[in-house]
PDB file of N, CA and C in Angstrom:
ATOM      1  N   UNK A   1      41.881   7.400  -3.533  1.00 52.00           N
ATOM      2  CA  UNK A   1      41.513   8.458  -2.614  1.00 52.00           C
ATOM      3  C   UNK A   1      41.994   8.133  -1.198  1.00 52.00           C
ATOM      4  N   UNK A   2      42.697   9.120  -0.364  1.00 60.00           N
ATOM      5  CA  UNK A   2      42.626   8.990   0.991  1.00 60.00           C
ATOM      6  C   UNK A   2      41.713   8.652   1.862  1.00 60.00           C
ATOM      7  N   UNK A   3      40.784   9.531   2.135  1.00 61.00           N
ATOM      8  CA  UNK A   3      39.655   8.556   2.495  1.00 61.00           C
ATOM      9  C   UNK A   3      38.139   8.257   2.082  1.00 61.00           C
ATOM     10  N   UNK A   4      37.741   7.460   2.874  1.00 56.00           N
ATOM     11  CA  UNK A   4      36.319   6.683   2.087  1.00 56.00           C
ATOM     12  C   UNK A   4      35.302   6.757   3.236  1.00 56.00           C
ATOM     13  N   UNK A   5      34.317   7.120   2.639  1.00 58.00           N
ATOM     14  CA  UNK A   5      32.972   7.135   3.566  1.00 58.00           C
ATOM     15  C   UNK A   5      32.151   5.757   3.758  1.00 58.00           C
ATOM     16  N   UNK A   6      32.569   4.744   3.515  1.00 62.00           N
ATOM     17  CA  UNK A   6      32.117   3.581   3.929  1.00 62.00           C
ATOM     18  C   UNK A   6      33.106   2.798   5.022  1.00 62.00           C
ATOM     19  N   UNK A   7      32.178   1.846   5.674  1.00 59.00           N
ATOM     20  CA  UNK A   7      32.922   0.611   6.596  1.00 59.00           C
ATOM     21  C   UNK A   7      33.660   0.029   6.317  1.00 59.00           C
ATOM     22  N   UNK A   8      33.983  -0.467   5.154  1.00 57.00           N
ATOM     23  CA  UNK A   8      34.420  -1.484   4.851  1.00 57.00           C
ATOM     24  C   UNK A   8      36.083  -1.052   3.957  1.00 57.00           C
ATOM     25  N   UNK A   9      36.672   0.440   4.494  1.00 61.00           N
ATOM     26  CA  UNK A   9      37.556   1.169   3.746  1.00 61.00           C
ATOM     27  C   UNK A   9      38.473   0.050   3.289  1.00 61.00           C
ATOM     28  N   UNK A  10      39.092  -1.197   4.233  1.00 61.00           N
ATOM     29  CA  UNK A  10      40.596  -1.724   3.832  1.00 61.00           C
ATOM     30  C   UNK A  10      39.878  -2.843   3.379  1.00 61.00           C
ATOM     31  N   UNK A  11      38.601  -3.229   3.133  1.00 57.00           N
ATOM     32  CA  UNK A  11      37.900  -4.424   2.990  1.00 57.00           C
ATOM     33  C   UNK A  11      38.000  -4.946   1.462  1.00 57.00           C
ATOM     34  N   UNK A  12      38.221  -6.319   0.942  1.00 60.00           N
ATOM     35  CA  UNK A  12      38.503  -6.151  -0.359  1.00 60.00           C
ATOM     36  C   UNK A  12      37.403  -7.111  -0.365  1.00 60.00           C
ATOM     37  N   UNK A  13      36.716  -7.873   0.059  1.00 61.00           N
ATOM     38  CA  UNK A  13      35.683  -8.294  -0.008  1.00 61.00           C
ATOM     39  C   UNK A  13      34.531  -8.009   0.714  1.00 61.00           C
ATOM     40  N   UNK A  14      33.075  -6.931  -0.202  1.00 67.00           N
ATOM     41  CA  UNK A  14      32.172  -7.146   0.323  1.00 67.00           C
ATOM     42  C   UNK A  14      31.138  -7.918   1.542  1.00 67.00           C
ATOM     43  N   UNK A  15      31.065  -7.690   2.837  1.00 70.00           N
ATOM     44  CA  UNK A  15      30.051  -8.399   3.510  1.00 70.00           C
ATOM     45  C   UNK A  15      28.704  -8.990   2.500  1.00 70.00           C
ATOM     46  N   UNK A  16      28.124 -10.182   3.054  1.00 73.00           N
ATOM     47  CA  UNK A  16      26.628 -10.025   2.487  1.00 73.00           C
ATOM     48  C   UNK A  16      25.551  -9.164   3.458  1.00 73.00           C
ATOM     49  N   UNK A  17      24.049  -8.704   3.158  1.00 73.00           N
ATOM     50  CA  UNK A  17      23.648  -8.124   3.201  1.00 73.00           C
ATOM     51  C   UNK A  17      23.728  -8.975   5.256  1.00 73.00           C
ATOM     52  N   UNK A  18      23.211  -9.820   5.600  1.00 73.00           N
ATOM     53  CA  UNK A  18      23.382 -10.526   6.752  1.00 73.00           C
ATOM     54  C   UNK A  18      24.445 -10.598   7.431  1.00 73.00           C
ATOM     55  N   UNK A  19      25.825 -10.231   6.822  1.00 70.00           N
ATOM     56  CA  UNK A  19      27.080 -10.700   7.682  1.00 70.00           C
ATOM     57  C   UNK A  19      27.380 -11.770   7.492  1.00 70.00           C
ATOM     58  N   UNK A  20      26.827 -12.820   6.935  1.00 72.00           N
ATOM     59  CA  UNK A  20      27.172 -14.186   7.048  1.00 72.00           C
ATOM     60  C   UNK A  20      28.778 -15.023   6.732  1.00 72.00           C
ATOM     61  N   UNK A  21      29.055 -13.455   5.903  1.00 71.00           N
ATOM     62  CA  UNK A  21      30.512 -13.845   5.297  1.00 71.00           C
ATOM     63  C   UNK A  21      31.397 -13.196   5.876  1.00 71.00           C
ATOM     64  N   UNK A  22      30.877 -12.627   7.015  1.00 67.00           N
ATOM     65  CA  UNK A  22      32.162 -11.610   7.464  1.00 67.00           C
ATOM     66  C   UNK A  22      32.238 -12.014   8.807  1.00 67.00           C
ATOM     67  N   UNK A  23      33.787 -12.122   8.743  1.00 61.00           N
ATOM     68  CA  UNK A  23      34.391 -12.426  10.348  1.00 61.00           C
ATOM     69  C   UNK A  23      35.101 -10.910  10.852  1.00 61.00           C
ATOM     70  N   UNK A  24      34.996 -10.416  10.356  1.00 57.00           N
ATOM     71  CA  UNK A  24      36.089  -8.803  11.297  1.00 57.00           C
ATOM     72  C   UNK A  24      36.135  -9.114  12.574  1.00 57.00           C
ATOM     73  N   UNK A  25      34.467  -9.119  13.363  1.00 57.00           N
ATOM     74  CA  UNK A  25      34.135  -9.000  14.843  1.00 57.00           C
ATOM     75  C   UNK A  25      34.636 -10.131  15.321  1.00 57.00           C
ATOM     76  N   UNK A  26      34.509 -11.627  14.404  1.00 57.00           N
ATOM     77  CA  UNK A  26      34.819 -12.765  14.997  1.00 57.00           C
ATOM     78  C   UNK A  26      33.480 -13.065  15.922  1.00 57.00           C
ATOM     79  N   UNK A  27      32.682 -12.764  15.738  1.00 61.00           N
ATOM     80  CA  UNK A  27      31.352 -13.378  16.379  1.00 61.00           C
ATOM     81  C   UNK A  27      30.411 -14.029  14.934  1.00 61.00           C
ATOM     82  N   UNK A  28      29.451 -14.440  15.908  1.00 63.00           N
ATOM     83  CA  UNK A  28      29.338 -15.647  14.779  1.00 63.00           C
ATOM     84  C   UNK A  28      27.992 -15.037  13.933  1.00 63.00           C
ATOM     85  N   UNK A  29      27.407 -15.149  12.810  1.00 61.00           N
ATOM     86  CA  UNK A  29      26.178 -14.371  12.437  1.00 61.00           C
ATOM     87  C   UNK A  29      24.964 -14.953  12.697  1.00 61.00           C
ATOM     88  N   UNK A  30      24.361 -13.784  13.078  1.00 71.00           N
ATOM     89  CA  UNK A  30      23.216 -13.474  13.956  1.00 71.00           C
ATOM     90  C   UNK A  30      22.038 -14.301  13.705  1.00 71.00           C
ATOM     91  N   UNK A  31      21.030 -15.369  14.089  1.00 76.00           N
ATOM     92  CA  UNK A  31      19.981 -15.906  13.646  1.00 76.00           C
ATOM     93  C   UNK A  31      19.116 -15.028  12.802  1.00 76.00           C
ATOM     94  N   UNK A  32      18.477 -15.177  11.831  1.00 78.00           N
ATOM     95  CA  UNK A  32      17.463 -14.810  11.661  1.00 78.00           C
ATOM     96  C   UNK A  32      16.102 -15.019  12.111  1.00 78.00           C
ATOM     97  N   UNK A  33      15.087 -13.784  12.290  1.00 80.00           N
ATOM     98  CA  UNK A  33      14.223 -13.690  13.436  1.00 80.00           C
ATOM     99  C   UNK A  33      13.408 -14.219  12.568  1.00 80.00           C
ATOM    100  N   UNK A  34      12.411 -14.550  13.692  1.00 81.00           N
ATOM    101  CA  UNK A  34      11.614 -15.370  13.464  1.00 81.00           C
ATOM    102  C   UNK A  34      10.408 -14.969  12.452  1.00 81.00           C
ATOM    103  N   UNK A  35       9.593 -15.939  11.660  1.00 85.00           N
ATOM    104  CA  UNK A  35       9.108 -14.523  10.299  1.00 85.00           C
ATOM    105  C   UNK A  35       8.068 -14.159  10.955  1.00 85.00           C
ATOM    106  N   UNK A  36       7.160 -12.972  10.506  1.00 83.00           N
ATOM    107  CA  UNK A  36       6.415 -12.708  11.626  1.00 83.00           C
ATOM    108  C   UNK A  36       4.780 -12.979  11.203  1.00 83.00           C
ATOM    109  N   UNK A  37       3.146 -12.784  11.953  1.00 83.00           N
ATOM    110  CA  UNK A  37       2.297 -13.569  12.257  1.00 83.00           C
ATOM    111  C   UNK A  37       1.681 -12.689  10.994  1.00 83.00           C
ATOM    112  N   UNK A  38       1.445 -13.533  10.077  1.00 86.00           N
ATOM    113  CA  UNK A  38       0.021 -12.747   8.999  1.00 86.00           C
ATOM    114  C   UNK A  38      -1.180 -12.055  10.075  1.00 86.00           C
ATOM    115  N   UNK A  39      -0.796 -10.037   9.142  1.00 89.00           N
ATOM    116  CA  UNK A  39      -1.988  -9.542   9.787  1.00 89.00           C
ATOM    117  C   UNK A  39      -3.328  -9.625   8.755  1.00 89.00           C
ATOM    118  N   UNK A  40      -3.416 -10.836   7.923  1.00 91.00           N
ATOM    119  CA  UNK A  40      -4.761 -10.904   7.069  1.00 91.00           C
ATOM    120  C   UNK A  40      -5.697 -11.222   8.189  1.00 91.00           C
ATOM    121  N   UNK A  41      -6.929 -11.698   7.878  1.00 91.00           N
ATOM    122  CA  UNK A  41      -7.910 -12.330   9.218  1.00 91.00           C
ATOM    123  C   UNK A  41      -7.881 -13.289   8.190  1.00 91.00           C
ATOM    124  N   UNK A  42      -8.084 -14.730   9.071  1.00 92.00           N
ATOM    125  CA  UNK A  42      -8.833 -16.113   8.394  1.00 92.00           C
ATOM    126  C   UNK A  42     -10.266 -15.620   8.375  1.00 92.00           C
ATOM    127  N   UNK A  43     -10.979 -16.535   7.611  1.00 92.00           N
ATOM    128  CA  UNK A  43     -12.466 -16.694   7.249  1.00 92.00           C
ATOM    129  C   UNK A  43     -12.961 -16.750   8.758  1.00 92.00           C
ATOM    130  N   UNK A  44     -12.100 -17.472   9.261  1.00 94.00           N
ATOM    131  CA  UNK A  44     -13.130 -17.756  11.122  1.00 94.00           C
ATOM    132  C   UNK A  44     -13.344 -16.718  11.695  1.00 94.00           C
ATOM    133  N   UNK A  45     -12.015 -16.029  11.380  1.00 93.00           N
ATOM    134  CA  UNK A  45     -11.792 -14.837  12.581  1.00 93.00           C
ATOM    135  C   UNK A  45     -12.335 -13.501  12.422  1.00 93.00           C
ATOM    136  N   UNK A  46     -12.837 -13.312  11.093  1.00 92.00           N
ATOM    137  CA  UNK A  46     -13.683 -12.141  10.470  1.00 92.00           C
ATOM    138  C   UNK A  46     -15.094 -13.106  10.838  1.00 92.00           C
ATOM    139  N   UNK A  47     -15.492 -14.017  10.903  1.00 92.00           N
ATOM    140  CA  UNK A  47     -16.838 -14.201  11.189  1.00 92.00           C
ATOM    141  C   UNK A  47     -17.044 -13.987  12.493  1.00 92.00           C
ATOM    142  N   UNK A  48     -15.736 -13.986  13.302  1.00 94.00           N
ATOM    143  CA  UNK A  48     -16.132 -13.686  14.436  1.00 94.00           C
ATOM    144  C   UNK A  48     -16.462 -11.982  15.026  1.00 94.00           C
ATOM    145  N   UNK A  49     -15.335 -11.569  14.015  1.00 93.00           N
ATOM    146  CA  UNK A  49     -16.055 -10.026  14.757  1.00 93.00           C
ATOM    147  C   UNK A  49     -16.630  -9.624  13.689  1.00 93.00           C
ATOM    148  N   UNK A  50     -17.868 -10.490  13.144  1.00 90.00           N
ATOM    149  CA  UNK A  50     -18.945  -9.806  12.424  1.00 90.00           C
ATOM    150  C   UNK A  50     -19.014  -9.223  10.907  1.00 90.00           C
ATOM    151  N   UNK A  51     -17.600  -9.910  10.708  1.00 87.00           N
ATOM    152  CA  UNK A  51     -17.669  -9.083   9.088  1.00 87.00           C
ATOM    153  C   UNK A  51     -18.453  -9.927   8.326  1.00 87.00           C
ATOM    154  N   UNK A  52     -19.016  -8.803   7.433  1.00 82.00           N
ATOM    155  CA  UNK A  52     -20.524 -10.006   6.180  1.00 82.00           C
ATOM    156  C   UNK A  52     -19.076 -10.078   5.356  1.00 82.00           C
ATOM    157  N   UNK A  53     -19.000 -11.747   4.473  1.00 80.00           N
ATOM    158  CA  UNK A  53     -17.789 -11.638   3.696  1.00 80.00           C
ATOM    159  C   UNK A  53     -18.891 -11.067   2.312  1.00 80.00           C
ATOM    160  N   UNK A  54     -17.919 -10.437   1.558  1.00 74.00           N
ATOM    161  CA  UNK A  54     -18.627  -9.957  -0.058  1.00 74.00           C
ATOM    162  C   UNK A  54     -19.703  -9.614   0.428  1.00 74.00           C
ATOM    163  N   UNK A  55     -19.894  -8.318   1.817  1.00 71.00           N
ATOM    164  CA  UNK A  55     -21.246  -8.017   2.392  1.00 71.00           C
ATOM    165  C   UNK A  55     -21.508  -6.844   1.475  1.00 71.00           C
ATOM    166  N   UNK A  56     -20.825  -5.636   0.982  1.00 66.00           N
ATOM    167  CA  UNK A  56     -20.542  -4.795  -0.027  1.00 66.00           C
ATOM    168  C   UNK A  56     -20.912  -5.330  -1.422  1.00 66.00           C
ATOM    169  N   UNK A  57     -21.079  -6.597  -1.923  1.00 64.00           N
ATOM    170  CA  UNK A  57     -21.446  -6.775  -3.182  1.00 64.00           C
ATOM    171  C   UNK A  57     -22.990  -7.505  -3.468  1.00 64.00           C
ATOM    172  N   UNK A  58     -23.569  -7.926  -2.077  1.00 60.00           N
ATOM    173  CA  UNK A  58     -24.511  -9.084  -1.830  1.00 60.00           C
ATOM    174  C   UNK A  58     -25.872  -8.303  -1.606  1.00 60.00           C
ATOM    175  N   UNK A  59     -25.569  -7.058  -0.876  1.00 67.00           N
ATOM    176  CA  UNK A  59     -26.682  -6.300   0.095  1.00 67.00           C
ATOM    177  C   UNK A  59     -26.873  -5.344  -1.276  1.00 67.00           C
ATOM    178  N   UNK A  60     -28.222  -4.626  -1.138  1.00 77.00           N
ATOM    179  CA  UNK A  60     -28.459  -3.281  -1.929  1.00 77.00           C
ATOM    180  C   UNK A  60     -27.511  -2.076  -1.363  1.00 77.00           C
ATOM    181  N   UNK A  61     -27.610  -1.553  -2.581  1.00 78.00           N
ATOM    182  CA  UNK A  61     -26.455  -0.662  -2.415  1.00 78.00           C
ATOM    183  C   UNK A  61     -27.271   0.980  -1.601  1.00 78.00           C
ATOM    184  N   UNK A  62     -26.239   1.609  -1.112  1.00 81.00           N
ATOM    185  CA  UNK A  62     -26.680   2.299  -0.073  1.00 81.00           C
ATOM    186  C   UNK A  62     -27.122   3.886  -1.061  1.00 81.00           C
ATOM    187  N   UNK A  63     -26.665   3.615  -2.211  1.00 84.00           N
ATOM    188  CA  UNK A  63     -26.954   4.699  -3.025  1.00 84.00           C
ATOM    189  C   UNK A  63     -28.475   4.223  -3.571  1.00 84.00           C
ATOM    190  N   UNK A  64     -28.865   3.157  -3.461  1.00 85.00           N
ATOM    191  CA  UNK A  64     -30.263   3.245  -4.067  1.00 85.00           C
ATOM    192  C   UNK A  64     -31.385   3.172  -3.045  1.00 85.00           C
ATOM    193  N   UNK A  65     -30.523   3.935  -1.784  1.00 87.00           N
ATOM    194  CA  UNK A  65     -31.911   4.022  -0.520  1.00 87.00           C
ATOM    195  C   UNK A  65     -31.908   5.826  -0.221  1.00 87.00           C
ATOM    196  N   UNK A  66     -30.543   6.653  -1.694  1.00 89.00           N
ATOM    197  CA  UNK A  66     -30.640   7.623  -1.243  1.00 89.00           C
ATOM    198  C   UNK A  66     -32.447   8.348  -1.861  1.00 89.00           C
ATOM    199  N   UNK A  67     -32.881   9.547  -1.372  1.00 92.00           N
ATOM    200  CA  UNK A  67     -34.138   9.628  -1.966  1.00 92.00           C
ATOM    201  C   UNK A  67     -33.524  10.672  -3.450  1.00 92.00           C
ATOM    202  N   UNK A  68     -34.644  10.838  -4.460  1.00 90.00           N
ATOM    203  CA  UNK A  68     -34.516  11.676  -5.411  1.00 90.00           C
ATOM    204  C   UNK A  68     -34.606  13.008  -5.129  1.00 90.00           C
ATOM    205  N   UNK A  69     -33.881  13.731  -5.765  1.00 89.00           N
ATOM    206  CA  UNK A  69     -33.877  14.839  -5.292  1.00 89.00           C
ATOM    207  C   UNK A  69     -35.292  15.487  -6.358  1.00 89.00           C
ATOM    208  N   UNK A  70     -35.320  17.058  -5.482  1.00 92.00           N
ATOM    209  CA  UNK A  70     -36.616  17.662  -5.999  1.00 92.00           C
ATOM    210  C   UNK A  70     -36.141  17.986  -7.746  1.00 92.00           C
ATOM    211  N   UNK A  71     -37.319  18.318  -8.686  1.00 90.00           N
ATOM    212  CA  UNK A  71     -36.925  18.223  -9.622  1.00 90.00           C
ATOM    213  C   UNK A  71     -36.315  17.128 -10.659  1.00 90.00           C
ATOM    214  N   UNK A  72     -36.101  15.436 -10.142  1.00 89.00           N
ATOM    215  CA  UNK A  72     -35.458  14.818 -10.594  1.00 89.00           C
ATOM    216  C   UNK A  72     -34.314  15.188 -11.073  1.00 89.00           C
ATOM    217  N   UNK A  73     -33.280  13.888 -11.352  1.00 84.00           N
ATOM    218  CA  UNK A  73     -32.082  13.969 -11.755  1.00 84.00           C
ATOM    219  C   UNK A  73     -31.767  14.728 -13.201  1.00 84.00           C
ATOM    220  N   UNK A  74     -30.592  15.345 -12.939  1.00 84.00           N
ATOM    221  CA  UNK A  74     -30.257  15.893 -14.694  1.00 84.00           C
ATOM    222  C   UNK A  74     -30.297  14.721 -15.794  1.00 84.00           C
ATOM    223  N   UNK A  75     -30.557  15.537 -16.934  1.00 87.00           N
ATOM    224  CA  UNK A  75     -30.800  14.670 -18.059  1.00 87.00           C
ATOM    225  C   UNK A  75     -28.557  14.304 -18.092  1.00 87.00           C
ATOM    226  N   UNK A  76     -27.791  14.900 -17.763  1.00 88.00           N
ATOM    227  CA  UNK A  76     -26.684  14.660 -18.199  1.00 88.00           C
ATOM    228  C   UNK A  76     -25.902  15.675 -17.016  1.00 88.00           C
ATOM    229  N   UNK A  77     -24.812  14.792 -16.440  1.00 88.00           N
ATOM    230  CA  UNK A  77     -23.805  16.137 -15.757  1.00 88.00           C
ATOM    231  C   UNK A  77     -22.333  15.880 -15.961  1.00 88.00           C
ATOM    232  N   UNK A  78     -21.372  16.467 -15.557  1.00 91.00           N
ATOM    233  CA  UNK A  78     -19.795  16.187 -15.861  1.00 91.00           C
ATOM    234  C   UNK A  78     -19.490  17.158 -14.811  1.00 91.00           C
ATOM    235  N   UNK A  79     -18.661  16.689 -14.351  1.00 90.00           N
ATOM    236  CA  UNK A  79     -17.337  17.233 -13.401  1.00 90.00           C
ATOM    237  C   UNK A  79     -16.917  18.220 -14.455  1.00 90.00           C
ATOM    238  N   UNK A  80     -16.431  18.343 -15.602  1.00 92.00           N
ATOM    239  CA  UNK A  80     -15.679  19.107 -16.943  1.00 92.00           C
ATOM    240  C   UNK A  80     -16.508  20.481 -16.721  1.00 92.00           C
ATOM    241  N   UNK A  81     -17.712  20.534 -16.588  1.00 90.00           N
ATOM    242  CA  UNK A  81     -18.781  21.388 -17.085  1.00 90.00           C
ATOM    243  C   UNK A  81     -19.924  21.513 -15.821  1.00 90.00           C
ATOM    244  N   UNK A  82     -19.570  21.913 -14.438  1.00 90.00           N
ATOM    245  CA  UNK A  82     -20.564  22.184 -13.439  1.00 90.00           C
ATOM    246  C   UNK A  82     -21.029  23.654 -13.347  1.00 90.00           C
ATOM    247  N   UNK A  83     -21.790  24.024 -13.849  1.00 89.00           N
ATOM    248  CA  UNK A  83     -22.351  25.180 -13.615  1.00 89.00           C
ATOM    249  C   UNK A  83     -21.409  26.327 -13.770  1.00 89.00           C
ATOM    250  N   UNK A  84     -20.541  25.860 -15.215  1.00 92.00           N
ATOM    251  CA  UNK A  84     -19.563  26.706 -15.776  1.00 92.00           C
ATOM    252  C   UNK A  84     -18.134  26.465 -15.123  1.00 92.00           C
ATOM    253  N   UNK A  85     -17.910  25.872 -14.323  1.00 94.00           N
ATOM    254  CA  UNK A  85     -16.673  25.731 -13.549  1.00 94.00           C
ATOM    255  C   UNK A  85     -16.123  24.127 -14.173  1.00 94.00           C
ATOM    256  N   UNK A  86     -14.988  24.135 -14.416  1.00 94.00           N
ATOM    257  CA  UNK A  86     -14.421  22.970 -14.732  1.00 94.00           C
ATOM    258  C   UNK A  86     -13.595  22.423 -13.461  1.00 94.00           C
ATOM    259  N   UNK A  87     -14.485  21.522 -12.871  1.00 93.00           N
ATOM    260  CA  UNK A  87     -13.906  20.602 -12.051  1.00 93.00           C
ATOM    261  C   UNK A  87     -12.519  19.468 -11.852  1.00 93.00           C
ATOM    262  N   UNK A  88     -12.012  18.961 -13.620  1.00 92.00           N
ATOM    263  CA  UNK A  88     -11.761  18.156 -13.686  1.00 92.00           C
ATOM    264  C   UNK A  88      -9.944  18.458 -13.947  1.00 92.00           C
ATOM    265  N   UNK A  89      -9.005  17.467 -13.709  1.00 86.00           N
ATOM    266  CA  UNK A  89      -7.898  17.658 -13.454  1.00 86.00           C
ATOM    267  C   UNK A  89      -7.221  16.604 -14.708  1.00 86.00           C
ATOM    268  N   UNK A  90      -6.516  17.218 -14.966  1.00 83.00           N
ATOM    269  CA  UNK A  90      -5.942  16.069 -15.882  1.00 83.00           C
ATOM    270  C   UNK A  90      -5.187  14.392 -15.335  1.00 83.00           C
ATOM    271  N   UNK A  91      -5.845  13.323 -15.883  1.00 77.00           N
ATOM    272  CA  UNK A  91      -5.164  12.626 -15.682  1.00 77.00           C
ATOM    273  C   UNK A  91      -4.049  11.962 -15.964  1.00 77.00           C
ATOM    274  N   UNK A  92      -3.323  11.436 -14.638  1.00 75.00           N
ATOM    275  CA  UNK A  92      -1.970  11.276 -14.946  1.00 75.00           C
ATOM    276  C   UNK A  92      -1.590   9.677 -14.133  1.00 75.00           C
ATOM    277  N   UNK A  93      -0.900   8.843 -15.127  1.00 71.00           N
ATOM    278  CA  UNK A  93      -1.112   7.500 -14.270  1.00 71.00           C
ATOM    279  C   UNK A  93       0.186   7.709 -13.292  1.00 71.00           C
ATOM    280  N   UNK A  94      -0.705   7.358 -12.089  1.00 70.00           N
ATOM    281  CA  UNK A  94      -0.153   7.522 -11.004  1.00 70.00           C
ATOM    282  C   UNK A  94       0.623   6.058  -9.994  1.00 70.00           C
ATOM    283  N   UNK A  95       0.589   5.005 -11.464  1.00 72.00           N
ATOM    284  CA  UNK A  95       1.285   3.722 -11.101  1.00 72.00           C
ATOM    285  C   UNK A  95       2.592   3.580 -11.277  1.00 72.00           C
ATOM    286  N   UNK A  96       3.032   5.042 -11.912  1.00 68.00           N
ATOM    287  CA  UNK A  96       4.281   4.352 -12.481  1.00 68.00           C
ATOM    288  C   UNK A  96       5.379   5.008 -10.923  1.00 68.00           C
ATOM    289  N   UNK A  97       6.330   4.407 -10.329  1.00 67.00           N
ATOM    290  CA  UNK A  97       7.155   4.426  -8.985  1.00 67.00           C
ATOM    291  C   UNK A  97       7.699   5.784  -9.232  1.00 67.00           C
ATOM    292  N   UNK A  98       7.630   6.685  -8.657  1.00 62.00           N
ATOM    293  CA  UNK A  98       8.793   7.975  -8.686  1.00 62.00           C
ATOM    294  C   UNK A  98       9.849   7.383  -7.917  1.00 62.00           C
ATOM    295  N   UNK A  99      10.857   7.982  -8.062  1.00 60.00           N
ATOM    296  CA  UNK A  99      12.523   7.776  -6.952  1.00 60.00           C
ATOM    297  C   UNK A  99      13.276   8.423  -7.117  1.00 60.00           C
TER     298      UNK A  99
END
């Protein structure tokens, strides 16, 4: 073909993804930066601004301070079957990557 939509048109060898192999410019390839600071928290640094660790699994749960409702709870309910309306959507595993 006449022409080509890439850089490298008269190039018969691929660059690597870094440049490391390519002289065209004649400058030399570029450091790699420096790696950068974990945004996890250490154990210290969540105790410091107050997080309970495994505070979500340790404490009572916030659903058993809700009150009962009047009438008590249904003997049985479903999303499928609410007061004739079907709530429920089919599931679909949503792990697998689209592209």
């Amino acid at each position: 073909p006449k022409d080509f939509t890439v850089p490298e048109r008269d190039n018969q060898v691929h660059c690597f993804e870094d440049g490391s192999n390519c002289k065209a410019d004649g400058s030399a390839p570029k450091p790699r930066p420096a790696s950068r600071r974990s945004e996890l928290l250490s154990r210290e640094e969540a105790d410091k601004l107050g997080v309970v660790t495994r505070g979500n699994s340790s404490a009572e749960s916030s659903h058993e301070q809700l009150p009962v409702p009047v009438g008590g709870f249904p003997a049985g309910f479903s999303w499928c079957n609410k007061d004739g309306v079907n709530y429920c959507t089919a599931s679909l595993n949503q792990h697998i990557p689209q592209y």
